[in-house]
Each structure stands twice: as structure tokens, then as C-alpha cells.
């Protein structure tokens, strides 16, 4: 048999999954090759590529942190919560209201500061809000964003979700859509629809000199990294080392068996909502700290990327949500080497999700629920 016939026979024996994996691998090889060649011949700047990776990592940490709560909700309650993005926004406003109150005490009225300065005249730049100049205000705001959102989400569960809990996943999903719209326009009613700046500039930064430029990580970037990683480690330790975490993992594996063995399922559901909501609120606060602006719908716009990260990593796996978020964030920013920004980077994120799911339908961490 000739060599050509052997190759043809092997090609016929390849499964669709193997063929798709080969195509995706070839595409990735061509992109990496183009990137390396472009860097070597000066077409692509090393510092520019490095900045995209750093920004993508920061963005991915936010998506992954928010995605943990969404993944836990699906794993234990078995429905996709479309209000999760608005929990992110709510937490940001809760936390930044406290930050404004502490940093701007005496500079404006209580209501003006608590509502994150809905009218012009007092903003983050005027109050000189930054982690270096107002560290207590920012730490207090982050704490309130997490705890306040946890309690707020628990209240929503008591009012909206608990009466529907025995009706199945579809009624709960529809309820979550209604909760999302209600929250979004409640935020507009209370805080207004104006986009405002929240922080001041001139932050100290760590500057790394590369061959053709600098890559900087400022104090707010470092705060985001430290806070997000600390919260992720905390969730990991909670799930692996505490009775609550073990009960949550047991309930995600088999709710009926957990109920029979005496695990207080209603208590686990309550803690699931509160932990997921707290992480979402913290992610929202850190997102605003990083970008320096806040508006009424940024969490809703982030929701699709959070879903993409959770699905990419494997629904129900918190580690999948974290790694999925990092993959989404880095790929979105790195794609700007070849594509213009805006919607094109979002398309890249979902394209990667689709390609991974075509090869591994259960996601990167598929089959591992809650842990």
C-alpha cells in the first residue's frame, strides 16, 4: 500500500472530534506563528502584546470571580440565573456609595454621596478617591459591596425564588429574567442613568521595561489582583475544608441523597445565594475600581461573558468558572492584535467558547460540580 493510500485510510478513520481538534490546533498554530513572526519583524510590538495579556488577565479575574457565584447557583439550584449580572451592578453601587460617604464626608450632602454623586460637581476625581489616598474608604466599600449584596440576594431569594423553587428550572429562569429587569430599572430610578467617574488618576505603578516599551501595573490593578485571588482562595478553602463546603458539594452531586442523609438543604441554598451574591458584588466593585467609571447596566453587559466563562469551564465547576474567565479575558484582549476593539473582541470570546464545546461538550472541567 502506498504512503498516500495510508494517509487517506487514516483520515477516513478519524472521528469528527479528532478532525475538529486538528483544525482548531492548526488554526491556533497559525495564529501563534503569525504572532511570533510579527514580533520578530517588528509588525507587532512586544510591549503592546504584553499589555493586552495583562489587561486580559485583570478582566478575566473579574469575569471568573463573578462566574463562581453563577456556577454555584446552577450546580446547587439547577437553573441559570439571568439576574446575576444585575447583582454585579447592585454590589458596585452599594460599595461605591459607602466609599463616597467615607472619602467625601463634609464635601457634599449625605444623599448626594450615598447615591454615588448622581449630579455633576462631586466625583471620584474631586474627592481624590484612590487606594493610595483613601485606602480605608475603598476597603470599606469592597466589604459593603460583598456583604450588602449577599444580604440583598438572600432577600430576593425569600421574595421571588423560594415560592417558585418546587416548580422546576424553567419557571425559576423566567423569574430571574423578571428580577433582572426589575433590578436594572430600580438602579436607574435610585442612582440615575448617568455614567460617572469614580477614581482619580496619578496612581503609583510598577513599570516593567520590555524591548520596545513599558508594561505598567498600577495600584488599582494590584488591588484587583490581590482581592480577586484572595476571594477565590477563600472559596476553595471553604468548599474543601469546612462542613458547609462539603455539604454544598454533596448537595450538588445528589440533592435527594443529601436530604436523606440529614443535610439541611434549605440552609445550604441560603448560603449558596449569599456566597454567590457576595462574590458578584465584590466583582462589580473591583470592576469599577479598575475601570474608574460606573453606570447602571455594566453588569448586564458583562453577564453574557460570565455565562460564556461558566459554560467554557464546565457548568457547576468553580475552577472551570475561574479558568474560563481567564481564557475569555485574555483571548478578548489578545485578539486586538489582529482585530479592532469593541464588538469584535466579544465575538472572539464566544467563538472560542463554541470551538472548545465542539471538542469537549461538557467544558474544560466538565463533570466536576461545585469544586
PDB file of N, CA and C in Angstrom, residues 157-194:
ATOM      1  N   UNK A 157     -34.128  36.083  47.176  1.00  0.00           N
ATOM      2  CA  UNK A 157     -34.479  34.663  47.185  1.00  0.00           C
ATOM      3  C   UNK A 157     -35.748  34.424  48.000  1.00  0.00           C
ATOM      4  N   UNK A 158     -35.832  35.039  49.180  1.00  0.00           N
ATOM      5  CA  UNK A 158     -37.010  34.860  50.026  1.00  0.00           C
ATOM      6  C   UNK A 158     -38.278  35.361  49.337  1.00  0.00           C
ATOM      7  N   UNK A 159     -38.155  36.463  48.605  1.00  0.00           N
ATOM      8  CA  UNK A 159     -39.331  37.087  47.997  1.00  0.00           C
ATOM      9  C   UNK A 159     -39.710  36.437  46.669  1.00  0.00           C
ATOM     10  N   UNK A 160     -38.709  36.220  45.800  1.00  0.00           N
ATOM     11  CA  UNK A 160     -39.001  35.826  44.415  1.00  0.00           C
ATOM     12  C   UNK A 160     -38.786  34.344  44.129  1.00  0.00           C
ATOM     13  N   UNK A 161     -37.686  33.776  44.624  1.00  0.00           N
ATOM     14  CA  UNK A 161     -37.304  32.435  44.198  1.00  0.00           C
ATOM     15  C   UNK A 161     -37.851  31.315  45.078  1.00  0.00           C
ATOM     16  N   UNK A 162     -37.876  31.527  46.383  1.00  0.00           N
ATOM     17  CA  UNK A 162     -38.317  30.456  47.274  1.00  0.00           C
ATOM     18  C   UNK A 162     -39.732  29.973  46.960  1.00  0.00           C
ATOM     19  N   UNK A 163     -40.709  30.874  46.704  1.00  0.00           N
ATOM     20  CA  UNK A 163     -42.057  30.384  46.364  1.00  0.00           C
ATOM     21  C   UNK A 163     -42.109  29.577  45.070  1.00  0.00           C
ATOM     22  N   UNK A 164     -41.087  29.766  44.193  1.00  0.00           N
ATOM     23  CA  UNK A 164     -41.082  29.087  42.894  1.00  0.00           C
ATOM     24  C   UNK A 164     -40.180  27.860  42.879  1.00  0.00           C
ATOM     25  N   UNK A 165     -39.536  27.554  43.993  1.00  0.00           N
ATOM     26  CA  UNK A 165     -38.460  26.573  43.986  1.00  0.00           C
ATOM     27  C   UNK A 165     -38.921  25.178  43.579  1.00  0.00           C
ATOM     28  N   UNK A 166     -40.117  24.796  43.896  1.00  0.00           N
ATOM     29  CA  UNK A 166     -40.579  23.464  43.545  1.00  0.00           C
ATOM     30  C   UNK A 166     -41.176  23.352  42.161  1.00  0.00           C
ATOM     31  N   UNK A 167     -41.125  24.434  41.388  1.00  0.00           N
ATOM     32  CA  UNK A 167     -41.777  24.441  40.072  1.00  0.00           C
ATOM     33  C   UNK A 167     -40.864  23.995  38.942  1.00  0.00           C
ATOM     34  N   UNK A 168     -39.585  23.814  39.222  1.00  0.00           N
ATOM     35  CA  UNK A 168     -38.670  23.399  38.164  1.00  0.00           C
ATOM     36  C   UNK A 168     -37.790  24.533  37.691  1.00  0.00           C
ATOM     37  N   UNK A 169     -36.838  24.186  36.800  1.00  0.00           N
ATOM     38  CA  UNK A 169     -35.850  25.158  36.345  1.00  0.00           C
ATOM     39  C   UNK A 169     -36.383  26.257  35.455  1.00  0.00           C
ATOM     40  N   UNK A 170     -37.340  25.936  34.571  1.00  0.00           N
ATOM     41  CA  UNK A 170     -37.831  26.939  33.619  1.00  0.00           C
ATOM     42  C   UNK A 170     -38.571  28.078  34.320  1.00  0.00           C
ATOM     43  N   UNK A 171     -39.508  27.806  35.237  1.00  0.00           N
ATOM     44  CA  UNK A 171     -40.143  28.921  35.947  1.00  0.00           C
ATOM     45  C   UNK A 171     -39.146  29.770  36.735  1.00  0.00           C
ATOM     46  N   UNK A 172     -38.136  29.132  37.325  1.00  0.00           N
ATOM     47  CA  UNK A 172     -37.118  29.892  38.036  1.00  0.00           C
ATOM     48  C   UNK A 172     -36.317  30.769  37.090  1.00  0.00           C
ATOM     49  N   UNK A 173     -35.993  30.237  35.918  1.00  0.00           N
ATOM     50  CA  UNK A 173     -35.257  31.016  34.924  1.00  0.00           C
ATOM     51  C   UNK A 173     -36.056  32.238  34.495  1.00  0.00           C
ATOM     52  N   UNK A 174     -37.337  32.040  34.208  1.00  0.00           N
ATOM     53  CA  UNK A 174     -38.192  33.161  33.798  1.00  0.00           C
ATOM     54  C   UNK A 174     -38.305  34.182  34.929  1.00  0.00           C
ATOM     55  N   UNK A 175     -38.402  33.681  36.160  1.00  0.00           N
ATOM     56  CA  UNK A 175     -38.443  34.582  37.311  1.00  0.00           C
ATOM     57  C   UNK A 175     -37.169  35.410  37.397  1.00  0.00           C
ATOM     58  N   UNK A 176     -36.031  34.781  37.124  1.00  0.00           N
ATOM     59  CA  UNK A 176     -34.757  35.501  37.193  1.00  0.00           C
ATOM     60  C   UNK A 176     -34.680  36.600  36.139  1.00  0.00           C
ATOM     61  N   UNK A 177     -35.277  36.372  34.982  1.00  0.00           N
ATOM     62  CA  UNK A 177     -35.307  37.420  33.958  1.00  0.00           C
ATOM     63  C   UNK A 177     -36.126  38.613  34.453  1.00  0.00           C
ATOM     64  N   UNK A 178     -37.269  38.317  35.081  1.00  0.00           N
ATOM     65  CA  UNK A 178     -38.081  39.397  35.646  1.00  0.00           C
ATOM     66  C   UNK A 178     -37.338  40.142  36.738  1.00  0.00           C
ATOM     67  N   UNK A 179     -36.623  39.404  37.602  1.00  0.00           N
ATOM     68  CA  UNK A 179     -35.840  40.042  38.663  1.00  0.00           C
ATOM     69  C   UNK A 179     -34.752  40.926  38.050  1.00  0.00           C
ATOM     70  N   UNK A 180     -34.131  40.459  36.965  1.00  0.00           N
ATOM     71  CA  UNK A 180     -33.072  41.235  36.312  1.00  0.00           C
ATOM     72  C   UNK A 180     -33.596  42.582  35.818  1.00  0.00           C
ATOM     73  N   UNK A 181     -34.722  42.563  35.130  1.00  0.00           N
ATOM     74  CA  UNK A 181     -35.281  43.826  34.624  1.00  0.00           C
ATOM     75  C   UNK A 181     -35.710  44.730  35.775  1.00  0.00           C
ATOM     76  N   UNK A 182     -36.297  44.151  36.807  1.00  0.00           N
ATOM     77  CA  UNK A 182     -36.733  44.952  37.951  1.00  0.00           C
ATOM     78  C   UNK A 182     -35.542  45.622  38.625  1.00  0.00           C
ATOM     79  N   UNK A 183     -34.468  44.874  38.840  1.00  0.00           N
ATOM     80  CA  UNK A 183     -33.283  45.439  39.471  1.00  0.00           C
ATOM     81  C   UNK A 183     -32.647  46.530  38.614  1.00  0.00           C
ATOM     82  N   UNK A 184     -32.583  46.272  37.315  1.00  0.00           N
ATOM     83  CA  UNK A 184     -31.907  47.228  36.432  1.00  0.00           C
ATOM     84  C   UNK A 184     -32.594  48.585  36.456  1.00  0.00           C
ATOM     85  N   UNK A 185     -33.892  48.581  36.391  1.00  0.00           N
ATOM     86  CA  UNK A 185     -34.595  49.866  36.346  1.00  0.00           C
ATOM     87  C   UNK A 185     -34.812  50.442  37.737  1.00  0.00           C
ATOM     88  N   UNK A 186     -34.705  49.617  38.770  1.00  0.00           N
ATOM     89  CA  UNK A 186     -34.666  50.145  40.130  1.00  0.00           C
ATOM     90  C   UNK A 186     -33.357  50.909  40.349  1.00  0.00           C
ATOM     91  N   UNK A 187     -32.270  50.372  39.803  1.00  0.00           N
ATOM     92  CA  UNK A 187     -30.980  51.071  39.882  1.00  0.00           C
ATOM     93  C   UNK A 187     -31.049  52.412  39.171  1.00  0.00           C
ATOM     94  N   UNK A 188     -31.677  52.439  38.002  1.00  0.00           N
ATOM     95  CA  UNK A 188     -31.826  53.704  37.270  1.00  0.00           C
ATOM     96  C   UNK A 188     -32.656  54.691  38.084  1.00  0.00           C
ATOM     97  N   UNK A 189     -33.732  54.210  38.696  1.00  0.00           N
ATOM     98  CA  UNK A 189     -34.618  55.077  39.471  1.00  0.00           C
ATOM     99  C   UNK A 189     -33.893  55.667  40.681  1.00  0.00           C
ATOM    100  N   UNK A 190     -33.080  54.845  41.362  1.00  0.00           N
ATOM    101  CA  UNK A 190     -32.419  55.299  42.586  1.00  0.00           C
ATOM    102  C   UNK A 190     -31.131  56.063  42.286  1.00  0.00           C
ATOM    103  N   UNK A 191     -30.306  55.522  41.392  1.00  0.00           N
ATOM    104  CA  UNK A 191     -28.970  56.085  41.189  1.00  0.00           C
ATOM    105  C   UNK A 191     -28.847  56.922  39.916  1.00  0.00           C
ATOM    106  N   UNK A 192     -29.862  56.959  39.080  1.00  0.00           N
ATOM    107  CA  UNK A 192     -29.874  57.670  37.785  1.00  0.00           C
ATOM    108  C   UNK A 192     -29.137  56.853  36.728  1.00  0.00           C
ATOM    109  N   UNK A 193     -29.273  57.259  35.479  1.00  0.00           N
ATOM    110  CA  UNK A 193     -28.645  56.524  34.380  1.00  0.00           C
ATOM    111  C   UNK A 193     -27.367  57.188  33.885  1.00  0.00           C
ATOM    112  N   UNK A 194     -26.838  58.111  34.655  1.00  0.00           N
ATOM    113  CA  UNK A 194     -25.638  58.827  34.236  1.00  0.00           C
ATOM    114  C   UNK A 194     -24.391  58.000  34.544  1.00  0.00           C
TER     115      UNK A 194
END
